[in-house]
Short mmCIF file of N, CA and C in Angstrom, two decimals:
data_model
loop_
_atom_site.label_atom_id
_atom_site.label_comp_id
_atom_site.label_asym_id
_atom_site.label_seq_id
_atom_site.Cartn_x
_atom_site.Cartn_y
_atom_site.Cartn_z
N MET A 647 2.68 -5.60 -14.36
CA MET A 647 2.35 -5.57 -13.15
C MET A 647 2.40 -3.85 -13.15
N ASN A 648 3.17 -3.30 -13.72
CA ASN A 648 3.19 -1.98 -13.80
C ASN A 648 1.76 -1.20 -13.95
N LYS A 649 0.75 -1.81 -14.68
CA LYS A 649 -0.39 -1.26 -14.93
C LYS A 649 -1.50 -1.29 -13.52
N ILE A 650 -0.90 -2.63 -12.96
CA ILE A 650 -1.48 -2.52 -11.43
C ILE A 650 -0.85 -1.52 -10.11
N SER A 651 0.36 -1.51 -10.64
CA SER A 651 0.64 -0.35 -9.52
C SER A 651 -0.05 1.21 -9.80
N ILE A 652 -0.01 1.39 -11.32
CA ILE A 652 -0.44 2.98 -11.45
C ILE A 652 -1.77 3.13 -10.67
N LYS A 653 -2.75 1.83 -10.78
CA LYS A 653 -4.20 1.99 -10.09
C LYS A 653 -3.88 1.75 -9.01
N ILE A 654 -3.28 1.31 -8.02
CA ILE A 654 -2.96 1.39 -6.69
C ILE A 654 -2.97 2.59 -6.04
N ASP A 655 -1.46 3.15 -7.00
CA ASP A 655 -0.99 4.52 -6.89
C ASP A 655 -2.48 5.59 -7.09
N ASN A 656 -3.11 5.54 -7.74
CA ASN A 656 -4.23 6.40 -8.46
C ASN A 656 -5.58 6.36 -7.04
N ALA A 657 -5.85 5.04 -6.69
CA ALA A 657 -6.78 4.63 -5.46
C ALA A 657 -6.26 5.42 -4.38
N LEU A 658 -4.93 5.31 -4.10
CA LEU A 658 -4.45 5.97 -2.69
C LEU A 658 -4.91 7.00 -2.93
N LYS A 659 -4.26 7.95 -3.96
CA LYS A 659 -4.74 9.39 -4.21
C LYS A 659 -5.78 9.64 -3.74
N GLU A 660 -6.81 8.88 -4.85
CA GLU A 660 -8.20 9.23 -4.62
C GLU A 660 -8.32 9.15 -3.22
N LEU A 661 -8.14 8.66 -2.51
CA LEU A 661 -8.22 8.46 -0.44
C LEU A 661 -7.79 9.25 -0.04
N GLY A 662 -6.67 10.72 -0.14
CA GLY A 662 -6.13 11.24 0.30
C GLY A 662 -5.05 10.96 0.79
N PHE A 663 -4.23 9.87 0.19
CA PHE A 663 -2.97 9.31 0.94
C PHE A 663 -1.65 9.91 -0.17
N GLU A 664 -0.68 10.96 0.33
CA GLU A 664 0.27 11.60 0.12
C GLU A 664 1.42 10.79 -0.14
N ILE A 665 2.03 10.96 -1.18
CA ILE A 665 3.72 10.44 -1.31
C ILE A 665 4.62 11.09 -0.62
N VAL A 666 4.96 10.68 0.32
CA VAL A 666 6.16 11.35 0.79
C VAL A 666 7.35 10.59 0.66
N GLU A 667 8.60 11.27 0.93
CA GLU A 667 10.44 10.58 0.61
C GLU A 667 10.63 10.53 1.85
N ILE A 668 11.22 9.35 2.29
CA ILE A 668 12.29 8.70 3.72
C ILE A 668 13.06 8.37 3.33
N ASP A 669 13.92 8.70 3.37
CA ASP A 669 15.92 8.14 3.11
C ASP A 669 15.38 7.66 1.88
N GLY A 670 15.20 8.31 1.22
CA GLY A 670 15.14 7.92 -0.39
C GLY A 670 14.25 7.10 -1.17
N LYS A 671 13.17 6.84 -0.30
CA LYS A 671 12.38 5.85 -0.19
C LYS A 671 10.70 6.61 -0.55
N GLU A 672 9.68 6.31 -1.46
CA GLU A 672 8.90 6.89 -1.86
C GLU A 672 7.66 5.97 -1.13
N LEU A 673 7.20 6.62 -0.05
CA LEU A 673 6.04 5.68 0.51
C LEU A 673 5.14 6.53 0.56
N TYR A 674 3.82 5.92 1.32
CA TYR A 674 2.06 6.80 0.95
C TYR A 674 2.32 6.99 2.76
N HIS A 675 1.55 8.30 2.61
CA HIS A 675 1.73 8.76 4.08
C HIS A 675 -0.19 9.44 4.18
N HIS A 676 -0.56 8.56 5.39
CA HIS A 676 -1.91 9.34 5.54
C HIS A 676 -2.39 9.10 7.33
N LYS A 677 -3.00 10.45 7.68
CA LYS A 677 -2.69 10.20 9.18
C LYS A 677 -2.19 10.02 10.03
N GLY A 678 -0.79 10.02 9.86
CA GLY A 678 -0.08 9.72 10.81
C GLY A 678 1.24 8.19 10.66
N SER A 679 0.51 7.53 9.91
CA SER A 679 0.84 6.18 9.33
C SER A 679 1.65 6.26 8.02
N TYR A 680 2.01 5.42 7.60
CA TYR A 680 2.98 5.20 6.56
C TYR A 680 2.70 3.80 5.87
N TYR A 681 2.97 4.02 4.63
CA TYR A 681 2.52 2.86 3.67
C TYR A 681 3.46 2.16 2.50
N LYS A 682 3.56 0.94 2.48
CA LYS A 682 4.00 1.11 1.13
C LYS A 682 3.33 -0.44 0.67
N PHE A 683 3.34 -0.57 -0.66
CA PHE A 683 3.06 -1.93 -1.21
C PHE A 683 4.17 -2.71 -2.22
N THR A 684 4.01 -3.71 -1.93
CA THR A 684 5.62 -4.71 -2.24
C THR A 684 4.98 -6.10 -3.29
N TYR A 685 5.13 -6.01 -3.97
CA TYR A 685 4.73 -7.32 -4.98
C TYR A 685 5.48 -8.59 -4.36
N ILE A 686 4.97 -9.73 -3.90
CA ILE A 686 5.80 -10.74 -3.77
C ILE A 686 5.35 -11.88 -4.86
N ASN A 687 6.57 -12.10 -5.32
CA ASN A 687 6.36 -12.82 -6.67
C ASN A 687 5.81 -14.74 -6.14
N ASP A 688 6.24 -14.99 -5.39
CA ASP A 688 5.89 -16.33 -4.75
C ASP A 688 4.58 -16.37 -4.82
N PHE A 689 3.72 -15.08 -4.29
CA PHE A 689 2.29 -15.32 -4.23
C PHE A 689 1.68 -14.95 -5.14
N LYS A 690 2.16 -14.22 -6.15
CA LYS A 690 1.53 -13.25 -6.81
C LYS A 690 0.63 -12.70 -6.78
N ALA A 691 0.92 -11.93 -5.70
CA ALA A 691 0.35 -10.87 -4.76
C ALA A 691 0.85 -9.43 -4.30
N TYR A 692 0.52 -8.46 -4.11
CA TYR A 692 0.43 -7.24 -3.36
C TYR A 692 0.19 -7.52 -2.03
N VAL A 693 1.12 -6.80 -1.23
CA VAL A 693 0.89 -7.01 0.30
C VAL A 693 1.07 -5.55 0.91
N ILE A 694 0.31 -5.11 1.23
CA ILE A 694 0.45 -3.96 2.09
C ILE A 694 1.10 -3.74 3.14
N GLU A 695 2.42 -2.91 3.43
CA GLU A 695 2.94 -2.96 4.47
C GLU A 695 2.67 -1.76 5.53
N TYR A 696 2.53 -1.29 6.80
CA TYR A 696 2.71 -0.24 7.46
C TYR A 696 3.21 -0.08 8.63
N ALA A 697 3.58 1.34 8.57
CA ALA A 697 4.41 1.67 9.83
C ALA A 697 3.60 2.56 10.53
N ASN A 698 3.37 2.82 11.90
CA ASN A 698 2.41 3.39 12.53
C ASN A 698 3.01 4.67 13.05
N SER A 699 4.07 5.12 12.54
CA SER A 699 5.19 6.47 12.93
C SER A 699 6.14 6.67 12.00
N TYR A 700 6.53 8.51 11.98
CA TYR A 700 8.01 8.66 10.92
C TYR A 700 8.75 7.77 11.10
N GLU A 701 9.17 7.60 12.84
CA GLU A 701 10.46 6.72 13.39
C GLU A 701 10.46 5.04 12.75
N GLU A 702 9.38 4.71 12.91
CA GLU A 702 9.38 3.80 12.31
C GLU A 702 9.35 3.03 10.73
N ALA A 703 8.80 4.25 10.32
CA ALA A 703 9.18 4.59 9.17
C ALA A 703 10.54 4.47 7.98
N LYS A 704 11.20 5.73 9.21
CA LYS A 704 12.77 5.82 8.99
C LYS A 704 13.49 4.81 8.99
N ASN A 705 13.26 3.70 10.10
CA ASN A 705 13.35 2.99 10.73
C ASN A 705 13.21 1.16 9.93
N ASN A 706 12.74 1.43 8.95
CA ASN A 706 12.15 0.41 7.88
C ASN A 706 11.62 -0.59 8.86
N VAL A 707 10.53 0.06 9.85
CA VAL A 707 10.19 -1.32 10.62
C VAL A 707 8.63 -0.64 10.15
N PHE A 708 8.07 -1.88 9.53
CA PHE A 708 6.86 -2.08 8.70
C PHE A 708 6.32 -3.45 8.78
N GLU A 709 5.35 -3.36 9.43
CA GLU A 709 4.24 -4.33 9.28
C GLU A 709 3.42 -4.85 8.36
N ASP A 710 3.19 -6.34 8.33
CA ASP A 710 2.64 -6.88 7.24
C ASP A 710 1.32 -6.66 6.84
N GLY A 711 0.54 -6.03 6.24
CA GLY A 711 -0.90 -6.18 6.28
C GLY A 711 -1.58 -6.99 5.44
N ASP A 712 -2.67 -6.46 4.80
CA ASP A 712 -3.58 -7.61 3.75
C ASP A 712 -2.49 -7.37 2.49
N THR A 713 -3.00 -9.20 2.01
CA THR A 713 -2.53 -9.47 0.52
C THR A 713 -3.63 -9.01 -0.35
N TYR A 714 -2.91 -8.79 -1.95
CA TYR A 714 -4.22 -8.79 -2.82
C TYR A 714 -3.62 -9.47 -4.01
N SER A 715 -4.14 -10.69 -4.28
CA SER A 715 -3.56 -11.42 -5.29
C SER A 715 -4.06 -10.93 -6.80
N ILE A 716 -3.10 -10.90 -7.85
CA ILE A 716 -3.44 -10.40 -9.00
C ILE A 716 -4.57 -11.28 -9.38
N ASP A 717 -4.53 -12.94 -9.04
CA ASP A 717 -5.65 -13.75 -9.70
C ASP A 717 -7.11 -12.89 -9.84
N LEU A 718 -7.40 -12.12 -8.61
CA LEU A 718 -8.24 -11.40 -8.98
C LEU A 718 -9.08 -10.60 -9.99
N GLY A 719 -7.75 -10.07 -10.63
CA GLY A 719 -7.71 -9.37 -11.98
C GLY A 719 -7.74 -8.04 -11.22
N GLU A 720 -7.17 -6.97 -12.34
CA GLU A 720 -7.24 -5.54 -12.12
C GLU A 720 -8.07 -4.99 -11.00
N ASN A 721 -9.63 -4.88 -11.68
CA ASN A 721 -10.62 -4.15 -11.26
C ASN A 721 -10.96 -4.87 -9.78
N GLU A 722 -11.05 -5.91 -9.94
CA GLU A 722 -11.40 -6.79 -8.51
C GLU A 722 -10.43 -6.42 -7.32
N LEU A 723 -9.22 -6.51 -7.99
CA LEU A 723 -8.12 -6.11 -6.76
C LEU A 723 -8.18 -4.75 -6.39
N ILE A 724 -8.19 -3.69 -7.14
CA ILE A 724 -8.68 -2.37 -6.40
C ILE A 724 -9.66 -1.89 -6.10
N GLU A 725 -10.68 -2.61 -6.68
CA GLU A 725 -11.97 -2.61 -5.48
C GLU A 725 -11.81 -2.94 -4.20
N LYS A 726 -11.22 -3.92 -4.23
CA LYS A 726 -11.36 -4.74 -3.01
C LYS A 726 -10.03 -3.94 -1.73
N LEU A 727 -9.12 -3.28 -2.54
CA LEU A 727 -7.73 -2.55 -2.15
C LEU A 727 -8.57 -1.28 -1.17
N LYS A 728 -9.26 -0.75 -2.15
CA LYS A 728 -10.27 0.49 -1.85
C LYS A 728 -11.07 0.16 -0.76
N ALA A 729 -11.82 -0.63 -0.37
CA ALA A 729 -12.65 -0.94 0.65
C ALA A 729 -12.08 -1.24 1.82
N ASP A 730 -11.01 -2.20 1.53
CA ASP A 730 -10.05 -2.18 2.72
C ASP A 730 -9.25 -1.00 3.28
N LEU A 731 -8.69 -0.02 2.55
CA LEU A 731 -8.27 1.13 3.04
C LEU A 731 -9.23 1.81 3.50
N ILE A 732 -10.24 1.87 2.76
CA ILE A 732 -11.44 2.83 4.10
C ILE A 732 -11.95 2.17 5.08
N LYS A 733 -12.02 0.79 4.94
CA LYS A 733 -12.36 0.16 6.25
C LYS A 733 -11.37 -0.01 7.60
N TYR A 734 -10.00 0.05 7.03
CA TYR A 734 -8.93 -0.68 7.97
C TYR A 734 -8.00 0.62 8.28
N TYR A 735 -8.05 1.55 6.96
CA TYR A 735 -6.79 2.48 7.15
C TYR A 735 -6.94 3.92 7.33
N CYS A 736 -8.13 4.18 7.04
CA CYS A 736 -8.69 5.72 6.45
C CYS A 736 -9.01 6.28 8.08
#
């Protein structure tokens, strides 16, 4: 999983997402919203979670977004993620 996490991180940075720390947690910040990726073992997938403001992120109030199954394979997962980030989150 570590390799995919690195690729996710690189994709986000490529698209202009910044890493910020809020209450000791590293999150991605872009255009006023905050994002994190969580791996869900039962689904074998990553889920993007987002908060629409600093206050929501600080209070750990995140909404679930899209999921990205590792069954897609690394390259397809990253391409789908990048396309979705551009379409829905940028």
